């Protein structure tokens, strides 16, 4: 039978997983080996009888072997970060608030120790470059336009869908963000009905977001609903994630590495449930709270402390250069590595250099940027750098020397409405668990006496 181009199969993977050759499967199913090979290669579709025989021989359902590509469910999602260049990309998915968020699995985000399995793949991306601007009378046939209709209480957006013949049908939406993805993908023009003049290309592009994607699911949607997304920079978050999944096997923790300000920005954009941060404000002497107040305008949040950790300089074992303060880095000609701007560690180094009257450009290697605490330690271990800012627990894990500079409180920032969601409740419930405390105590470098305590309410 001629192959339906939309028919997919995983016959080979199931067969090889069971340790069967093509000939062995053919003998059991009562078909030829060539038939097995043809189906596996996608050269033709098996008959109903052959499909049933194959399923019986492999001990599975026909639906486990064959499916139509369009049978995979699809959801509309907001792409976290910038859109990948390719139309299709692997993503992780989570429900944050009232919308799906898609996290591209590219670069370092695609790995921890092992490669991360994807929840879906993007099949369409709305880009600014897809837009064109035409006067109403010049709309291309077959493409809808979008008009801004005069309204005393504000602007109402209307998507114009061409029907057969000369007629059109119009559906109104309160804002461009409420457009269904299918409409956004077909959108090719923006016009002003009242003035009959098209907006400038810049105006048109500013009205359309470029981060809406259509995602074809690769996993059970019920599992995806039960996901908590955390952004932060402390490796302890990954430890907590694995611990939570042990005690709540149905819960998924999606941990996104981000420095403090980037994590807080993700929370503000609605991309994560929880942001971890360790920023110090020397003007008020407070940790995190002033930064959250400034960033979360119009939103309510709580800050729950994870612990107080020691921050300082990582150096070689025994501190052979005799470094005691950051100004020694210049005096001894030491080379350092630094974190990205906006990170708590970078801000600590800049603050200490300023306090000791050392210009940033005097420090050798100040422009050598790494993106996580492990890379700081590896740079020192490998000899690429003499020192770098990190934590006492990282120093202990890599067997390095440590010069303490500051004790910082690490807090988890959570939008209050997320506190009512069951996955978030399950994650927070493990903070006071004795086994979690034991893990952190053995790790060292953390004062967890107040773990799980609400340290601030922001409204």
mmCIF file with all atom_site columns, N, CA and C in Angstrom, residues 185-247:
data_model
loop_
_atom_site.group_PDB
_atom_site.id
_atom_site.type_symbol
_atom_site.label_atom_id
_atom_site.label_alt_id
_atom_site.label_comp_id
_atom_site.label_asym_id
_atom_site.label_entity_id
_atom_site.label_seq_id
_atom_site.pdbx_PDB_ins_code
_atom_site.Cartn_x
_atom_site.Cartn_y
_atom_site.Cartn_z
_atom_site.occupancy
_atom_site.B_iso_or_equiv
_atom_site.pdbx_formal_charge
_atom_site.auth_seq_id
_atom_site.auth_comp_id
_atom_site.auth_asym_id
_atom_site.auth_atom_id
_atom_site.pdbx_PDB_model_num
ATOM 1   N N  . UNK A 1 185 ? -0.564  33.997 12.615 1.00 0.00 ? 185 UNK A N  1
ATOM 2   C CA . UNK A 1 185 ? 0.304   33.432 11.589 1.00 0.00 ? 185 UNK A CA 1
ATOM 3   C C  . UNK A 1 185 ? -0.123  33.858 10.195 1.00 0.00 ? 185 UNK A C  1
ATOM 4   N N  . UNK A 1 186 ? -1.410  34.123 10.000 1.00 0.00 ? 186 UNK A N  1
ATOM 5   C CA . UNK A 1 186 ? -1.892  34.525 8.687  1.00 0.00 ? 186 UNK A CA 1
ATOM 6   C C  . UNK A 1 186 ? -1.821  36.036 8.495  1.00 0.00 ? 186 UNK A C  1
ATOM 7   N N  . UNK A 1 187 ? -1.536  36.753 9.566  1.00 0.00 ? 187 UNK A N  1
ATOM 8   C CA . UNK A 1 187 ? -1.575  38.208 9.522  1.00 0.00 ? 187 UNK A CA 1
ATOM 9   C C  . UNK A 1 187 ? -0.520  38.759 8.562  1.00 0.00 ? 187 UNK A C  1
ATOM 10  N N  . UNK A 1 188 ? -0.913  39.636 7.692  1.00 0.00 ? 188 UNK A N  1
ATOM 11  C CA . UNK A 1 188 ? 0.033   40.230 6.770  1.00 0.00 ? 188 UNK A CA 1
ATOM 12  C C  . UNK A 1 188 ? -0.183  41.728 6.589  1.00 0.00 ? 188 UNK A C  1
ATOM 13  N N  . UNK A 1 189 ? -1.165  42.360 7.244  1.00 0.00 ? 189 UNK A N  1
ATOM 14  C CA . UNK A 1 189 ? -1.360  43.793 7.032  1.00 0.00 ? 189 UNK A CA 1
ATOM 15  C C  . UNK A 1 189 ? -1.984  44.435 8.242  1.00 0.00 ? 189 UNK A C  1
ATOM 16  N N  . UNK A 1 190 ? -1.699  45.693 8.436  1.00 0.00 ? 190 UNK A N  1
ATOM 17  C CA . UNK A 1 190 ? -2.262  46.480 9.522  1.00 0.00 ? 190 UNK A CA 1
ATOM 18  C C  . UNK A 1 190 ? -2.704  47.803 8.937  1.00 0.00 ? 190 UNK A C  1
ATOM 19  N N  . UNK A 1 191 ? -3.981  48.164 9.091  1.00 0.00 ? 191 UNK A N  1
ATOM 20  C CA . UNK A 1 191 ? -4.472  49.411 8.512  1.00 0.00 ? 191 UNK A CA 1
ATOM 21  C C  . UNK A 1 191 ? -5.295  50.172 9.520  1.00 0.00 ? 191 UNK A C  1
ATOM 22  N N  . UNK A 1 192 ? -5.431  51.466 9.316  1.00 0.00 ? 192 UNK A N  1
ATOM 23  C CA . UNK A 1 192 ? -6.254  52.322 10.158 1.00 0.00 ? 192 UNK A CA 1
ATOM 24  C C  . UNK A 1 192 ? -7.535  52.658 9.401  1.00 0.00 ? 192 UNK A C  1
ATOM 25  N N  . UNK A 1 193 ? -8.653  52.149 9.886  1.00 0.00 ? 193 UNK A N  1
ATOM 26  C CA . UNK A 1 193 ? -9.913  52.355 9.191  1.00 0.00 ? 193 UNK A CA 1
ATOM 27  C C  . UNK A 1 193 ? -10.340 53.816 9.239  1.00 0.00 ? 193 UNK A C  1
ATOM 28  N N  . UNK A 1 194 ? -10.207 54.427 10.438 1.00 0.00 ? 194 UNK A N  1
ATOM 29  C CA . UNK A 1 194 ? -10.712 55.796 10.596 1.00 0.00 ? 194 UNK A CA 1
ATOM 30  C C  . UNK A 1 194 ? -10.047 56.761 9.624  1.00 0.00 ? 194 UNK A C  1
ATOM 31  N N  . UNK A 1 195 ? -8.734  56.713 9.523  1.00 0.00 ? 195 UNK A N  1
ATOM 32  C CA . UNK A 1 195 ? -8.024  57.649 8.665  1.00 0.00 ? 195 UNK A CA 1
ATOM 33  C C  . UNK A 1 195 ? -7.776  57.088 7.272  1.00 0.00 ? 195 UNK A C  1
ATOM 34  N N  . UNK A 1 196 ? -8.008  55.783 7.104  1.00 0.00 ? 196 UNK A N  1
ATOM 35  C CA . UNK A 1 196 ? -7.756  55.107 5.832  1.00 0.00 ? 196 UNK A CA 1
ATOM 36  C C  . UNK A 1 196 ? -6.281  55.164 5.436  1.00 0.00 ? 196 UNK A C  1
ATOM 37  N N  . UNK A 1 197 ? -5.396  55.407 6.452  1.00 0.00 ? 197 UNK A N  1
ATOM 38  C CA . UNK A 1 197 ? -3.969  55.461 6.179  1.00 0.00 ? 197 UNK A CA 1
ATOM 39  C C  . UNK A 1 197 ? -3.271  54.353 6.966  1.00 0.00 ? 197 UNK A C  1
ATOM 40  N N  . UNK A 1 198 ? -2.366  53.648 6.330  1.00 0.00 ? 198 UNK A N  1
ATOM 41  C CA . UNK A 1 198 ? -1.657  52.594 7.063  1.00 0.00 ? 198 UNK A CA 1
ATOM 42  C C  . UNK A 1 198 ? -0.673  53.195 8.040  1.00 0.00 ? 198 UNK A C  1
ATOM 43  N N  . UNK A 1 199 ? -0.445  52.508 9.186  1.00 0.00 ? 199 UNK A N  1
ATOM 44  C CA . UNK A 1 199 ? 0.597   52.969 10.103 1.00 0.00 ? 199 UNK A CA 1
ATOM 45  C C  . UNK A 1 199 ? 1.958   52.727 9.491  1.00 0.00 ? 199 UNK A C  1
ATOM 46  N N  . UNK A 1 200 ? 2.967   53.328 10.091 1.00 0.00 ? 200 UNK A N  1
ATOM 47  C CA . UNK A 1 200 ? 4.326   53.086 9.633  1.00 0.00 ? 200 UNK A CA 1
ATOM 48  C C  . UNK A 1 200 ? 4.707   51.643 9.935  1.00 0.00 ? 200 UNK A C  1
ATOM 49  N N  . UNK A 1 201 ? 5.743   51.181 9.254  1.00 0.00 ? 201 UNK A N  1
ATOM 50  C CA . UNK A 1 201 ? 6.178   49.803 9.482  1.00 0.00 ? 201 UNK A CA 1
ATOM 51  C C  . UNK A 1 201 ? 6.582   49.604 10.934 1.00 0.00 ? 201 UNK A C  1
ATOM 52  N N  . UNK A 1 202 ? 7.223   50.621 11.539 1.00 0.00 ? 202 UNK A N  1
ATOM 53  C CA . UNK A 1 202 ? 7.628   50.521 12.932 1.00 0.00 ? 202 UNK A CA 1
ATOM 54  C C  . UNK A 1 202 ? 6.445   50.385 13.853 1.00 0.00 ? 202 UNK A C  1
ATOM 55  N N  . UNK A 1 203 ? 5.357   51.164 13.567 1.00 0.00 ? 203 UNK A N  1
ATOM 56  C CA . UNK A 1 203 ? 4.147   51.070 14.394 1.00 0.00 ? 203 UNK A CA 1
ATOM 57  C C  . UNK A 1 203 ? 3.538   49.690 14.284 1.00 0.00 ? 203 UNK A C  1
ATOM 58  N N  . UNK A 1 204 ? 3.496   49.164 13.074 1.00 0.00 ? 204 UNK A N  1
ATOM 59  C CA . UNK A 1 204 ? 2.896   47.848 12.881 1.00 0.00 ? 204 UNK A CA 1
ATOM 60  C C  . UNK A 1 204 ? 3.670   46.776 13.630 1.00 0.00 ? 204 UNK A C  1
ATOM 61  N N  . UNK A 1 205 ? 4.992   46.849 13.546 1.00 0.00 ? 205 UNK A N  1
ATOM 62  C CA . UNK A 1 205 ? 5.804   45.831 14.197 1.00 0.00 ? 205 UNK A CA 1
ATOM 63  C C  . UNK A 1 205 ? 5.725   45.927 15.711 1.00 0.00 ? 205 UNK A C  1
ATOM 64  N N  . UNK A 1 206 ? 5.538   47.124 16.231 1.00 0.00 ? 206 UNK A N  1
ATOM 65  C CA . UNK A 1 206 ? 5.468   47.274 17.682 1.00 0.00 ? 206 UNK A CA 1
ATOM 66  C C  . UNK A 1 206 ? 4.189   46.687 18.241 1.00 0.00 ? 206 UNK A C  1
ATOM 67  N N  . UNK A 1 207 ? 3.183   46.468 17.379 1.00 0.00 ? 207 UNK A N  1
ATOM 68  C CA . UNK A 1 207 ? 1.903   45.955 17.852 1.00 0.00 ? 207 UNK A CA 1
ATOM 69  C C  . UNK A 1 207 ? 1.874   44.438 17.918 1.00 0.00 ? 207 UNK A C  1
ATOM 70  N N  . UNK A 1 208 ? 2.809   43.777 17.275 1.00 0.00 ? 208 UNK A N  1
ATOM 71  C CA . UNK A 1 208 ? 2.760   42.320 17.189 1.00 0.00 ? 208 UNK A CA 1
ATOM 72  C C  . UNK A 1 208 ? 3.938   41.723 17.938 1.00 0.00 ? 208 UNK A C  1
ATOM 73  N N  . UNK A 1 209 ? 3.662   40.846 18.905 1.00 0.00 ? 209 UNK A N  1
ATOM 74  C CA . UNK A 1 209 ? 4.739   40.164 19.606 1.00 0.00 ? 209 UNK A CA 1
ATOM 75  C C  . UNK A 1 209 ? 5.390   39.144 18.693 1.00 0.00 ? 209 UNK A C  1
ATOM 76  N N  . UNK A 1 210 ? 6.654   38.877 18.903 1.00 0.00 ? 210 UNK A N  1
ATOM 77  C CA . UNK A 1 210 ? 7.356   37.909 18.053 1.00 0.00 ? 210 UNK A CA 1
ATOM 78  C C  . UNK A 1 210 ? 7.632   36.616 18.792 1.00 0.00 ? 210 UNK A C  1
ATOM 79  N N  . UNK A 1 211 ? 7.075   36.460 19.984 1.00 0.00 ? 211 UNK A N  1
ATOM 80  C CA . UNK A 1 211 ? 7.453   35.298 20.783 1.00 0.00 ? 211 UNK A CA 1
ATOM 81  C C  . UNK A 1 211 ? 6.327   34.299 20.951 1.00 0.00 ? 211 UNK A C  1
ATOM 82  N N  . UNK A 1 212 ? 5.294   34.375 20.123 1.00 0.00 ? 212 UNK A N  1
ATOM 83  C CA . UNK A 1 212 ? 4.230   33.385 20.208 1.00 0.00 ? 212 UNK A CA 1
ATOM 84  C C  . UNK A 1 212 ? 4.552   32.238 19.258 1.00 0.00 ? 212 UNK A C  1
ATOM 85  N N  . UNK A 1 213 ? 4.433   31.007 19.760 1.00 0.00 ? 213 UNK A N  1
ATOM 86  C CA . UNK A 1 213 ? 4.788   29.838 18.967 1.00 0.00 ? 213 UNK A CA 1
ATOM 87  C C  . UNK A 1 213 ? 3.692   28.790 19.060 1.00 0.00 ? 213 UNK A C  1
ATOM 88  N N  . UNK A 1 214 ? 3.665   27.923 18.072 1.00 0.00 ? 214 UNK A N  1
ATOM 89  C CA . UNK A 1 214 ? 2.795   26.754 18.089 1.00 0.00 ? 214 UNK A CA 1
ATOM 90  C C  . UNK A 1 214 ? 3.685   25.556 18.361 1.00 0.00 ? 214 UNK A C  1
ATOM 91  N N  . UNK A 1 215 ? 3.343   24.779 19.383 1.00 0.00 ? 215 UNK A N  1
ATOM 92  C CA . UNK A 1 215 ? 4.190   23.679 19.829 1.00 0.00 ? 215 UNK A CA 1
ATOM 93  C C  . UNK A 1 215 ? 3.457   22.357 19.649 1.00 0.00 ? 215 UNK A C  1
ATOM 94  N N  . UNK A 1 216 ? 4.108   21.427 18.956 1.00 0.00 ? 216 UNK A N  1
ATOM 95  C CA . UNK A 1 216 ? 3.570   20.072 18.826 1.00 0.00 ? 216 UNK A CA 1
ATOM 96  C C  . UNK A 1 216 ? 4.077   19.267 20.016 1.00 0.00 ? 216 UNK A C  1
ATOM 97  N N  . UNK A 1 217 ? 3.144   18.745 20.814 1.00 0.00 ? 217 UNK A N  1
ATOM 98  C CA . UNK A 1 217 ? 3.517   18.053 22.052 1.00 0.00 ? 217 UNK A CA 1
ATOM 99  C C  . UNK A 1 217 ? 4.166   16.708 21.769 1.00 0.00 ? 217 UNK A C  1
ATOM 100 N N  . UNK A 1 218 ? 5.168   16.382 22.565 1.00 0.00 ? 218 UNK A N  1
ATOM 101 C CA . UNK A 1 218 ? 5.850   15.092 22.490 1.00 0.00 ? 218 UNK A CA 1
ATOM 102 C C  . UNK A 1 218 ? 5.680   14.294 23.776 1.00 0.00 ? 218 UNK A C  1
ATOM 103 N N  . UNK A 1 219 ? 4.864   14.802 24.700 1.00 0.00 ? 219 UNK A N  1
ATOM 104 C CA . UNK A 1 219 ? 4.640   14.112 25.967 1.00 0.00 ? 219 UNK A CA 1
ATOM 105 C C  . UNK A 1 219 ? 3.196   14.350 26.399 1.00 0.00 ? 219 UNK A C  1
ATOM 106 N N  . UNK A 1 220 ? 2.772   13.629 27.432 1.00 0.00 ? 220 UNK A N  1
ATOM 107 C CA . UNK A 1 220 ? 1.410   13.724 27.950 1.00 0.00 ? 220 UNK A CA 1
ATOM 108 C C  . UNK A 1 220 ? 1.181   15.111 28.535 1.00 0.00 ? 220 UNK A C  1
ATOM 109 N N  . UNK A 1 221 ? 0.126   15.771 28.092 1.00 0.00 ? 221 UNK A N  1
ATOM 110 C CA . UNK A 1 221 ? -0.131  17.145 28.538 1.00 0.00 ? 221 UNK A CA 1
ATOM 111 C C  . UNK A 1 221 ? -0.425  17.209 30.034 1.00 0.00 ? 221 UNK A C  1
ATOM 112 N N  . UNK A 1 222 ? -0.952  16.127 30.616 1.00 0.00 ? 222 UNK A N  1
ATOM 113 C CA . UNK A 1 222 ? -1.215  16.129 32.058 1.00 0.00 ? 222 UNK A CA 1
ATOM 114 C C  . UNK A 1 222 ? 0.083   16.244 32.851 1.00 0.00 ? 222 UNK A C  1
ATOM 115 N N  . UNK A 1 223 ? 1.151   15.625 32.359 1.00 0.00 ? 223 UNK A N  1
ATOM 116 C CA . UNK A 1 223 ? 2.446   15.743 33.033 1.00 0.00 ? 223 UNK A CA 1
ATOM 117 C C  . UNK A 1 223 ? 2.958   17.175 32.961 1.00 0.00 ? 223 UNK A C  1
ATOM 118 N N  . UNK A 1 224 ? 2.726   17.812 31.830 1.00 0.00 ? 224 UNK A N  1
ATOM 119 C CA . UNK A 1 224 ? 3.230   19.171 31.642 1.00 0.00 ? 224 UNK A CA 1
ATOM 120 C C  . UNK A 1 224 ? 2.518   20.151 32.559 1.00 0.00 ? 224 UNK A C  1
ATOM 121 N N  . UNK A 1 225 ? 1.243   19.903 32.839 1.00 0.00 ? 225 UNK A N  1
ATOM 122 C CA . UNK A 1 225 ? 0.507   20.776 33.751 1.00 0.00 ? 225 UNK A CA 1
ATOM 123 C C  . UNK A 1 225 ? 1.116   20.752 35.154 1.00 0.00 ? 225 UNK A C  1
ATOM 124 N N  . UNK A 1 226 ? 1.699   19.613 35.508 1.00 0.00 ? 226 UNK A N  1
ATOM 125 C CA . UNK A 1 226 ? 2.202   19.453 36.868 1.00 0.00 ? 226 UNK A CA 1
ATOM 126 C C  . UNK A 1 226 ? 3.697   19.799 36.930 1.00 0.00 ? 226 UNK A C  1
ATOM 127 N N  . UNK A 1 227 ? 4.016   21.019 36.484 1.00 0.00 ? 227 UNK A N  1
ATOM 128 C CA . UNK A 1 227 ? 5.406   21.453 36.378 1.00 0.00 ? 227 UNK A CA 1
ATOM 129 C C  . UNK A 1 227 ? 5.610   22.770 37.109 1.00 0.00 ? 227 UNK A C  1
ATOM 130 N N  . UNK A 1 228 ? 6.707   22.874 37.847 1.00 0.00 ? 228 UNK A N  1
ATOM 131 C CA . UNK A 1 228 ? 7.131   24.126 38.470 1.00 0.00 ? 228 UNK A CA 1
ATOM 132 C C  . UNK A 1 228 ? 8.399   24.586 37.765 1.00 0.00 ? 228 UNK A C  1
ATOM 133 N N  . UNK A 1 229 ? 8.448   25.862 37.400 1.00 0.00 ? 229 UNK A N  1
ATOM 134 C CA . UNK A 1 229 ? 9.623   26.407 36.722 1.00 0.00 ? 229 UNK A CA 1
ATOM 135 C C  . UNK A 1 229 ? 10.327  27.382 37.664 1.00 0.00 ? 229 UNK A C  1
ATOM 136 N N  . UNK A 1 230 ? 11.623  27.152 37.871 1.00 0.00 ? 230 UNK A N  1
ATOM 137 C CA . UNK A 1 230 ? 12.426  27.980 38.769 1.00 0.00 ? 230 UNK A CA 1
ATOM 138 C C  . UNK A 1 230 ? 13.623  28.519 37.999 1.00 0.00 ? 230 UNK A C  1
ATOM 139 N N  . UNK A 1 231 ? 13.873  29.805 38.130 1.00 0.00 ? 231 UNK A N  1
ATOM 140 C CA . UNK A 1 231 ? 15.085  30.401 37.555 1.00 0.00 ? 231 UNK A CA 1
ATOM 141 C C  . UNK A 1 231 ? 15.970  30.876 38.700 1.00 0.00 ? 231 UNK A C  1
ATOM 142 N N  . UNK A 1 232 ? 17.244  30.606 38.603 1.00 0.00 ? 232 UNK A N  1
ATOM 143 C CA . UNK A 1 232 ? 18.167  31.027 39.652 1.00 0.00 ? 232 UNK A CA 1
ATOM 144 C C  . UNK A 1 232 ? 19.566  30.562 39.337 1.00 0.00 ? 232 UNK A C  1
ATOM 145 N N  . UNK A 1 233 ? 20.521  30.921 40.191 1.00 0.00 ? 233 UNK A N  1
ATOM 146 C CA . UNK A 1 233 ? 21.924  30.602 39.897 1.00 0.00 ? 233 UNK A CA 1
ATOM 147 C C  . UNK A 1 233 ? 22.559  29.642 40.888 1.00 0.00 ? 233 UNK A C  1
ATOM 148 N N  . UNK A 1 234 ? 21.921  29.392 42.041 1.00 0.00 ? 234 UNK A N  1
ATOM 149 C CA . UNK A 1 234 ? 22.576  28.494 42.988 1.00 0.00 ? 234 UNK A CA 1
ATOM 150 C C  . UNK A 1 234 ? 22.379  27.037 42.582 1.00 0.00 ? 234 UNK A C  1
ATOM 151 N N  . UNK A 1 235 ? 23.455  26.245 42.563 1.00 0.00 ? 235 UNK A N  1
ATOM 152 C CA . UNK A 1 235 ? 23.316  24.824 42.237 1.00 0.00 ? 235 UNK A CA 1
ATOM 153 C C  . UNK A 1 235 ? 22.387  24.087 43.192 1.00 0.00 ? 235 UNK A C  1
ATOM 154 N N  . UNK A 1 236 ? 22.143  24.668 44.372 1.00 0.00 ? 236 UNK A N  1
ATOM 155 C CA . UNK A 1 236 ? 21.236  24.026 45.338 1.00 0.00 ? 236 UNK A CA 1
ATOM 156 C C  . UNK A 1 236 ? 19.834  23.858 44.753 1.00 0.00 ? 236 UNK A C  1
ATOM 157 N N  . UNK A 1 237 ? 19.445  24.732 43.836 1.00 0.00 ? 237 UNK A N  1
ATOM 158 C CA . UNK A 1 237 ? 18.108  24.616 43.253 1.00 0.00 ? 237 UNK A CA 1
ATOM 159 C C  . UNK A 1 237 ? 17.949  23.302 42.499 1.00 0.00 ? 237 UNK A C  1
ATOM 160 N N  . UNK A 1 238 ? 18.995  22.871 41.814 1.00 0.00 ? 238 UNK A N  1
ATOM 161 C CA . UNK A 1 238 ? 18.900  21.582 41.120 1.00 0.00 ? 238 UNK A CA 1
ATOM 162 C C  . UNK A 1 238 ? 18.825  20.441 42.113 1.00 0.00 ? 238 UNK A C  1
ATOM 163 N N  . UNK A 1 239 ? 19.524  20.571 43.250 1.00 0.00 ? 239 UNK A N  1
ATOM 164 C CA . UNK A 1 239 ? 19.439  19.570 44.312 1.00 0.00 ? 239 UNK A CA 1
ATOM 165 C C  . UNK A 1 239 ? 18.015  19.503 44.857 1.00 0.00 ? 239 UNK A C  1
ATOM 166 N N  . UNK A 1 240 ? 17.409  20.666 45.111 1.00 0.00 ? 240 UNK A N  1
ATOM 167 C CA . UNK A 1 240 ? 16.027  20.705 45.596 1.00 0.00 ? 240 UNK A CA 1
ATOM 168 C C  . UNK A 1 240 ? 15.067  20.128 44.573 1.00 0.00 ? 240 UNK A C  1
ATOM 169 N N  . UNK A 1 241 ? 15.341  20.395 43.301 1.00 0.00 ? 241 UNK A N  1
ATOM 170 C CA . UNK A 1 241 ? 14.471  19.875 42.244 1.00 0.00 ? 241 UNK A CA 1
ATOM 171 C C  . UNK A 1 241 ? 14.438  18.351 42.267 1.00 0.00 ? 241 UNK A C  1
ATOM 172 N N  . UNK A 1 242 ? 15.612  17.739 42.340 1.00 0.00 ? 242 UNK A N  1
ATOM 173 C CA . UNK A 1 242 ? 15.658  16.275 42.349 1.00 0.00 ? 242 UNK A CA 1
ATOM 174 C C  . UNK A 1 242 ? 15.030  15.713 43.622 1.00 0.00 ? 242 UNK A C  1
ATOM 175 N N  . UNK A 1 243 ? 15.245  16.385 44.763 1.00 0.00 ? 243 UNK A N  1
ATOM 176 C CA . UNK A 1 243 ? 14.659  15.919 46.010 1.00 0.00 ? 243 UNK A CA 1
ATOM 177 C C  . UNK A 1 243 ? 13.141  15.984 45.954 1.00 0.00 ? 243 UNK A C  1
ATOM 178 N N  . UNK A 1 244 ? 12.611  17.068 45.410 1.00 0.00 ? 244 UNK A N  1
ATOM 179 C CA . UNK A 1 244 ? 11.153  17.213 45.300 1.00 0.00 ? 244 UNK A CA 1
ATOM 180 C C  . UNK A 1 244 ? 10.567  16.116 44.438 1.00 0.00 ? 244 UNK A C  1
ATOM 181 N N  . UNK A 1 245 ? 11.221  15.798 43.334 1.00 0.00 ? 245 UNK A N  1
ATOM 182 C CA . UNK A 1 245 ? 10.699  14.777 42.428 1.00 0.00 ? 245 UNK A CA 1
ATOM 183 C C  . UNK A 1 245 ? 10.754  13.383 43.055 1.00 0.00 ? 245 UNK A C  1
ATOM 184 N N  . UNK A 1 246 ? 11.641  13.181 44.032 1.00 0.00 ? 246 UNK A N  1
ATOM 185 C CA . UNK A 1 246 ? 11.657  11.899 44.741 1.00 0.00 ? 246 UNK A CA 1
ATOM 186 C C  . UNK A 1 246 ? 10.393  11.725 45.578 1.00 0.00 ? 246 UNK A C  1
ATOM 187 N N  . UNK A 1 247 ? 10.005  12.789 46.287 1.00 0.00 ? 247 UNK A N  1
ATOM 188 C CA . UNK A 1 247 ? 8.873   12.687 47.199 1.00 0.00 ? 247 UNK A CA 1
ATOM 189 C C  . UNK A 1 247 ? 7.537   12.959 46.514 1.00 0.00 ? 247 UNK A C  1
#
